[in-house]
Short mmCIF file of C-alpha atoms in Angstrom, two decimals:
data_model
loop_
_atom_site.label_atom_id
_atom_site.label_comp_id
_atom_site.label_asym_id
_atom_site.label_seq_id
_atom_site.Cartn_x
_atom_site.Cartn_y
_atom_site.Cartn_z
CA MET X 1 -16.73 -12.80 -26.59
CA LEU X 2 -14.94 -11.15 -23.80
CA THR X 3 -12.06 -13.66 -23.66
CA ASP X 4 -11.34 -17.33 -24.20
CA HIS X 5 -10.36 -17.74 -20.58
CA SER X 6 -12.63 -19.00 -17.86
CA THR X 7 -11.17 -16.54 -15.45
CA LEU X 8 -10.81 -12.70 -15.75
CA LEU X 9 -8.69 -10.54 -13.82
CA LEU X 10 -10.25 -7.23 -12.99
CA VAL X 11 -8.25 -4.07 -12.14
CA GLY X 12 -9.09 -0.57 -11.36
CA ASN X 13 -9.76 1.97 -14.10
CA ARG X 14 -6.33 3.65 -13.40
CA PHE X 15 -4.65 0.52 -14.70
CA SER X 16 -6.22 0.65 -18.39
CA GLY X 17 -2.99 0.47 -19.89
CA PHE X 18 -2.33 -2.96 -18.15
CA SER X 19 -5.76 -4.30 -19.22
CA ALA X 20 -5.40 -3.24 -22.80
CA ALA X 21 -2.30 -5.54 -23.17
CA HIS X 22 -4.01 -8.73 -21.66
CA PRO X 23 -7.08 -10.23 -23.09
CA GLU X 24 -7.51 -11.98 -19.80
CA VAL X 25 -7.52 -8.60 -17.92
CA LEU X 26 -10.38 -5.84 -17.85
CA THR X 27 -11.01 -2.86 -15.87
CA VAL X 28 -14.14 -2.83 -13.68
CA SER X 29 -15.66 -0.23 -15.98
CA GLU X 30 -14.97 -2.27 -18.99
CA PHE X 31 -16.42 -5.54 -17.50
CA ILE X 32 -19.68 -3.68 -16.29
CA ARG X 33 -19.90 -2.25 -19.90
CA HIS X 34 -19.82 -5.71 -21.33
CA LEU X 35 -22.38 -6.78 -18.76
CA ARG X 36 -24.73 -3.97 -19.71
CA ASN X 37 -24.23 -4.55 -23.35
CA ASP X 38 -24.73 -8.28 -22.92
CA ALA X 39 -21.67 -8.54 -25.07
CA GLY X 40 -20.09 -12.10 -24.62
CA THR X 41 -21.24 -13.02 -21.06
CA ALA X 42 -24.01 -15.35 -22.34
CA ALA X 43 -21.46 -17.62 -24.00
CA PHE X 44 -20.04 -18.55 -20.49
CA GLU X 45 -21.19 -21.56 -18.59
CA HIS X 46 -18.98 -20.52 -15.83
CA LEU X 47 -16.80 -17.32 -15.14
CA THR X 48 -14.51 -16.52 -12.19
CA LEU X 49 -13.58 -12.89 -11.71
CA GLN X 50 -10.51 -12.39 -9.51
CA PRO X 51 -9.78 -8.74 -8.21
CA GLY X 52 -6.53 -7.00 -8.78
CA GLN X 53 -5.19 -3.77 -7.79
CA GLY X 54 -7.31 -0.66 -7.83
CA ILE X 55 -10.39 -2.49 -6.78
CA GLY X 56 -11.96 -2.27 -3.31
CA GLN X 57 -15.00 -3.73 -1.61
CA SER X 58 -17.27 -0.90 -2.83
CA GLN X 59 -16.57 -1.70 -6.52
CA TRP X 60 -16.73 -5.48 -5.86
CA ASP X 61 -20.21 -4.93 -4.26
CA LEU X 62 -21.32 -2.89 -7.09
CA LEU X 63 -20.20 -5.54 -9.55
CA ARG X 64 -21.95 -8.15 -7.61
CA ILE X 65 -25.24 -6.27 -7.81
CA GLU X 66 -24.81 -5.68 -11.55
CA ILE X 67 -24.32 -9.71 -12.06
CA ALA X 68 -27.37 -10.47 -9.70
CA GLU X 69 -29.45 -7.85 -11.55
CA ARG X 70 -28.89 -9.80 -14.85
CA GLY X 71 -29.51 -13.25 -13.35
CA LEU X 72 -26.01 -14.28 -13.89
CA ASP X 73 -24.93 -14.94 -10.30
CA HIS X 74 -25.04 -18.55 -10.82
CA ARG X 75 -22.66 -18.56 -13.60
CA ILE X 76 -20.43 -15.69 -12.67
CA HIS X 77 -18.29 -16.13 -9.42
CA LEU X 78 -16.63 -13.50 -7.74
CA MET X 79 -13.47 -14.32 -5.76
CA PRO X 80 -13.11 -12.60 -2.33
CA ALA X 81 -12.27 -8.82 -2.66
CA ILE X 82 -8.84 -7.68 -1.55
CA PRO X 83 -9.01 -7.22 2.32
CA ALA X 84 -9.69 -4.13 3.96
CA PRO X 85 -7.02 -1.49 4.79
CA ALA X 86 -5.11 -1.35 8.00
CA ALA X 87 -6.32 1.40 10.34
CA ARG X 88 -5.57 5.28 9.98
CA HIS X 89 -3.71 5.16 13.27
CA GLU X 90 -1.54 2.24 12.39
CA THR X 91 -0.58 3.43 8.78
CA HIS X 92 -0.37 7.10 9.79
CA LYS X 93 -2.63 7.91 6.73
CA HIS X 94 -5.94 9.52 7.35
CA VAL X 95 -7.42 8.97 3.89
CA GLU X 96 -8.26 5.43 3.24
CA ALA X 97 -7.55 5.56 -0.62
CA ASN X 98 -3.74 6.25 0.56
CA ARG X 99 -3.35 3.10 2.82
CA LEU X 100 -1.44 0.46 0.71
CA ILE X 101 -1.75 -2.56 3.08
CA SER X 102 -4.26 -4.82 4.58
CA ARG X 103 -4.30 -5.46 8.33
CA PRO X 104 -1.02 -7.62 8.93
CA ARG X 105 -0.98 -10.98 10.54
CA GLN X 106 1.82 -12.70 12.43
CA THR X 107 3.22 -15.63 10.62
CA GLY X 108 6.09 -16.62 12.67
CA PRO X 109 8.52 -15.36 15.28
CA GLY X 110 9.26 -11.75 14.31
CA ARG X 111 7.51 -12.37 10.84
CA TYR X 112 4.41 -10.65 9.68
CA ARG X 113 2.43 -10.67 6.39
CA ALA X 114 -0.19 -8.46 4.69
CA ASP X 115 -1.85 -8.00 1.39
CA LEU X 116 -0.82 -4.95 -0.82
CA ARG X 117 -3.83 -3.06 -1.69
CA VAL X 118 -3.58 -0.18 -4.18
CA HIS X 119 -6.60 2.13 -4.25
CA ASN X 120 -7.59 3.55 -7.62
CA ASP X 121 -7.36 6.95 -6.42
CA ASN X 122 -4.09 6.62 -4.41
CA GLU X 123 -2.13 9.75 -4.01
CA LEU X 124 0.76 8.07 -5.79
CA LEU X 125 -1.22 7.19 -8.72
CA ILE X 126 -3.21 10.30 -9.51
CA ASP X 127 -0.54 12.40 -11.16
CA HIS X 128 1.85 9.52 -12.55
CA GLN X 129 0.81 6.10 -13.92
CA THR X 130 2.56 4.98 -17.15
CA GLY X 131 3.15 1.60 -18.80
CA GLN X 132 1.84 -1.58 -17.25
CA HIS X 133 3.74 -1.85 -14.02
CA VAL X 134 3.06 -0.18 -10.59
CA GLN X 135 5.48 2.50 -10.13
CA GLY X 136 8.26 2.12 -7.59
CA MET X 137 7.24 4.70 -4.92
CA VAL X 138 4.17 2.81 -4.31
CA ALA X 139 6.39 -0.07 -3.02
CA VAL X 140 8.43 2.23 -1.03
CA GLU X 141 5.50 3.74 0.59
CA ALA X 142 3.91 0.33 1.14
CA ALA X 143 7.12 -0.83 2.90
CA ARG X 144 6.82 2.31 5.18
CA GLN X 145 3.40 1.87 6.08
CA MET X 146 4.18 -1.90 6.90
CA PHE X 147 6.80 -1.19 9.46
CA LEU X 148 4.65 1.38 11.03
CA THR X 149 1.56 -0.80 11.23
CA VAL X 150 3.36 -4.04 12.38
CA THR X 151 4.99 -1.76 15.31
CA GLU X 152 1.73 -0.13 16.10
CA ARG X 153 -0.25 -3.38 16.31
CA PHE X 154 2.23 -5.97 17.57
CA LEU X 155 5.33 -4.46 19.04
CA LEU X 156 4.58 -1.44 21.29
CA PRO X 157 4.54 -2.59 24.89
CA ASP X 158 2.13 0.00 26.26
CA ASP X 159 -0.51 2.51 24.75
CA ARG X 160 1.81 5.66 24.83
CA LYS X 161 2.02 7.62 21.71
CA ARG X 162 5.22 7.07 19.83
CA TYR X 163 7.15 9.23 17.23
CA PHE X 164 8.69 7.11 14.49
CA VAL X 165 12.18 8.13 13.11
CA ILE X 166 13.71 6.25 10.02
CA ASN X 167 17.42 5.91 10.53
CA SER X 168 17.87 4.46 7.06
CA MET X 169 15.82 3.03 4.38
CA GLY X 170 16.79 1.45 1.12
CA THR X 171 15.00 -0.37 -1.58
CA GLU X 172 16.03 -2.82 -4.20
CA PHE X 173 13.83 -3.40 -7.13
CA GLU X 174 14.31 -6.97 -8.61
CA ASN X 175 11.01 -7.48 -10.72
CA PHE X 176 8.42 -5.36 -12.03
CA LEU X 177 5.22 -5.11 -9.77
CA PHE X 178 1.98 -5.32 -11.81
CA PRO X 179 -1.63 -4.21 -10.65
CA LEU X 180 -2.49 -7.90 -9.39
CA ALA X 181 -2.70 -9.52 -6.08
CA ALA X 182 0.68 -9.26 -4.14
CA GLU X 183 1.75 -9.84 -0.50
CA ILE X 184 4.06 -8.00 1.91
CA ASP X 185 6.55 -10.19 3.94
CA TYR X 186 8.12 -8.42 7.19
CA LEU X 187 10.93 -9.92 9.01
CA ILE X 188 12.76 -8.41 12.20
CA LEU X 189 16.40 -8.85 11.73
CA GLU X 190 17.62 -6.96 14.91
CA SER X 191 15.75 -5.35 17.78
CA ASP X 192 16.73 -3.17 20.81
CA THR X 193 13.77 -2.99 23.24
CA ALA X 194 15.49 -2.80 26.60
CA ASN X 195 14.26 0.89 27.12
CA ALA X 196 10.47 1.13 26.44
CA ASP X 197 10.97 4.75 25.67
CA ARG X 198 13.31 3.88 22.86
CA LEU X 199 12.47 0.91 20.57
CA SER X 200 14.93 0.37 17.60
CA TYR X 201 14.46 -2.28 15.04
CA THR X 202 16.20 -3.24 11.79
CA VAL X 203 13.85 -5.03 9.42
CA GLU X 204 13.41 -6.43 5.87
CA ILE X 205 10.31 -5.96 4.01
CA ALA X 206 9.63 -7.79 0.59
CA ILE X 207 6.75 -7.52 -1.69
CA GLU X 208 5.98 -10.63 -3.66
CA GLN X 209 4.03 -11.43 -6.62
CA ALA X 210 3.18 -14.67 -8.79
CA GLY X 211 6.03 -16.42 -6.90
CA ARG X 212 8.61 -13.76 -7.47
CA ARG X 213 10.02 -11.27 -5.27
CA CYS X 214 9.63 -7.83 -6.77
CA THR X 215 11.16 -5.48 -4.16
CA ARG X 216 13.10 -5.85 -1.01
CA THR X 217 13.31 -2.90 1.45
CA SER X 218 15.72 -2.67 4.57
CA VAL X 219 14.72 -0.20 7.11
CA ARG X 220 16.33 0.81 10.39
CA PHE X 221 13.91 2.97 12.64
CA THR X 222 13.33 3.84 16.06
CA ALA X 223 9.93 4.52 17.90
CA PHE X 224 10.51 7.16 20.60
CA GLU X 225 8.14 8.08 23.25
CA ASN X 226 6.60 11.42 22.04
CA ARG X 227 8.02 13.59 24.95
CA LEU X 228 11.54 12.44 24.10
CA ILE X 229 11.48 13.66 20.53
CA GLU X 230 9.10 16.76 20.48
CA SER X 231 11.43 18.91 22.50
CA LYS X 232 14.55 17.83 20.27
CA GLU X 233 12.34 18.64 16.95
CA GLN X 234 11.35 22.02 18.34
CA ARG X 235 14.87 22.94 19.16
CA ARG X 236 16.06 21.66 15.64
CA ALA X 237 13.24 23.44 13.85
CA GLU X 238 14.00 26.65 15.75
CA GLN X 239 17.61 26.37 14.88
CA ALA X 240 16.74 25.84 10.96
CA VAL X 241 14.38 28.75 10.94
CA ALA X 242 17.01 31.10 12.63
CA ALA X 243 19.72 29.83 10.17
CA VAL X 244 17.58 30.50 7.26
CA VAL X 245 16.41 34.01 8.38
CA SER X 246 20.07 34.75 9.05
CA GLN X 247 21.34 33.82 5.74
CA ARG X 248 18.56 35.61 4.12
CA GLU X 249 19.31 38.83 6.20
CA GLY X 250 22.98 38.55 5.36
CA ALA X 251 22.09 38.05 1.63
CA LEU X 252 20.09 41.31 1.72
CA ALA X 253 22.79 43.20 3.71
CA ASP X 254 25.40 42.07 1.10
CA ALA X 255 23.16 43.12 -1.79
CA ALA X 256 22.50 46.65 -0.15
CA ALA X 257 26.35 47.23 0.49
CA HIS X 258 26.98 46.65 -3.22
#
């Protein structure tokens, strides 16, 4: 039998360490293998499958097909898949697997909320995933994408392209974040929007799971109109290049002299 529970939590294959430690958790591949082997599913009058992290709509659709092909769709119920990711221009991430948040929704004045959605092939997981919890850099990057997306979607007064500059960013890690459903809460603490060319915000972003806050990130950032920052960035880049070249040439001259 798969488990004594009538609800199974399914996670992506990347989180096999988490599934191995909990009988009520399986990876998608493990569950499909059980289905194909008919190992224990016949014992269930009713089984609910709930998606965790590492599972997108395509994996959920595949699972639905596997269940229907075996005539088990009247006994195995799939909870809704984790919502689709926010858009590439909002998260500033071209590859969908690297977008960590769903489309945010406004929940009150200056307050927004989104689902955390960690793709099985996210760039931060490919080369580092140990233990049962999701590594801390995922939470930091999710917070970064959250302030970008909320600003792009809700706060910009016009359609001019903006350049985002982080003035400060700090994260407190309060509880382990596991590869299960989690939500991101976003609160604007301060804002300075008198000049539409330069929009400044101080925000707090919390990731919550199972009734607990896992991380709290404080961010101060400014969204500049592109033309204001591009020339400054170019000047600073030229200065940095010139300084590095000068240092290198000086070092070579010193070495030749000795």
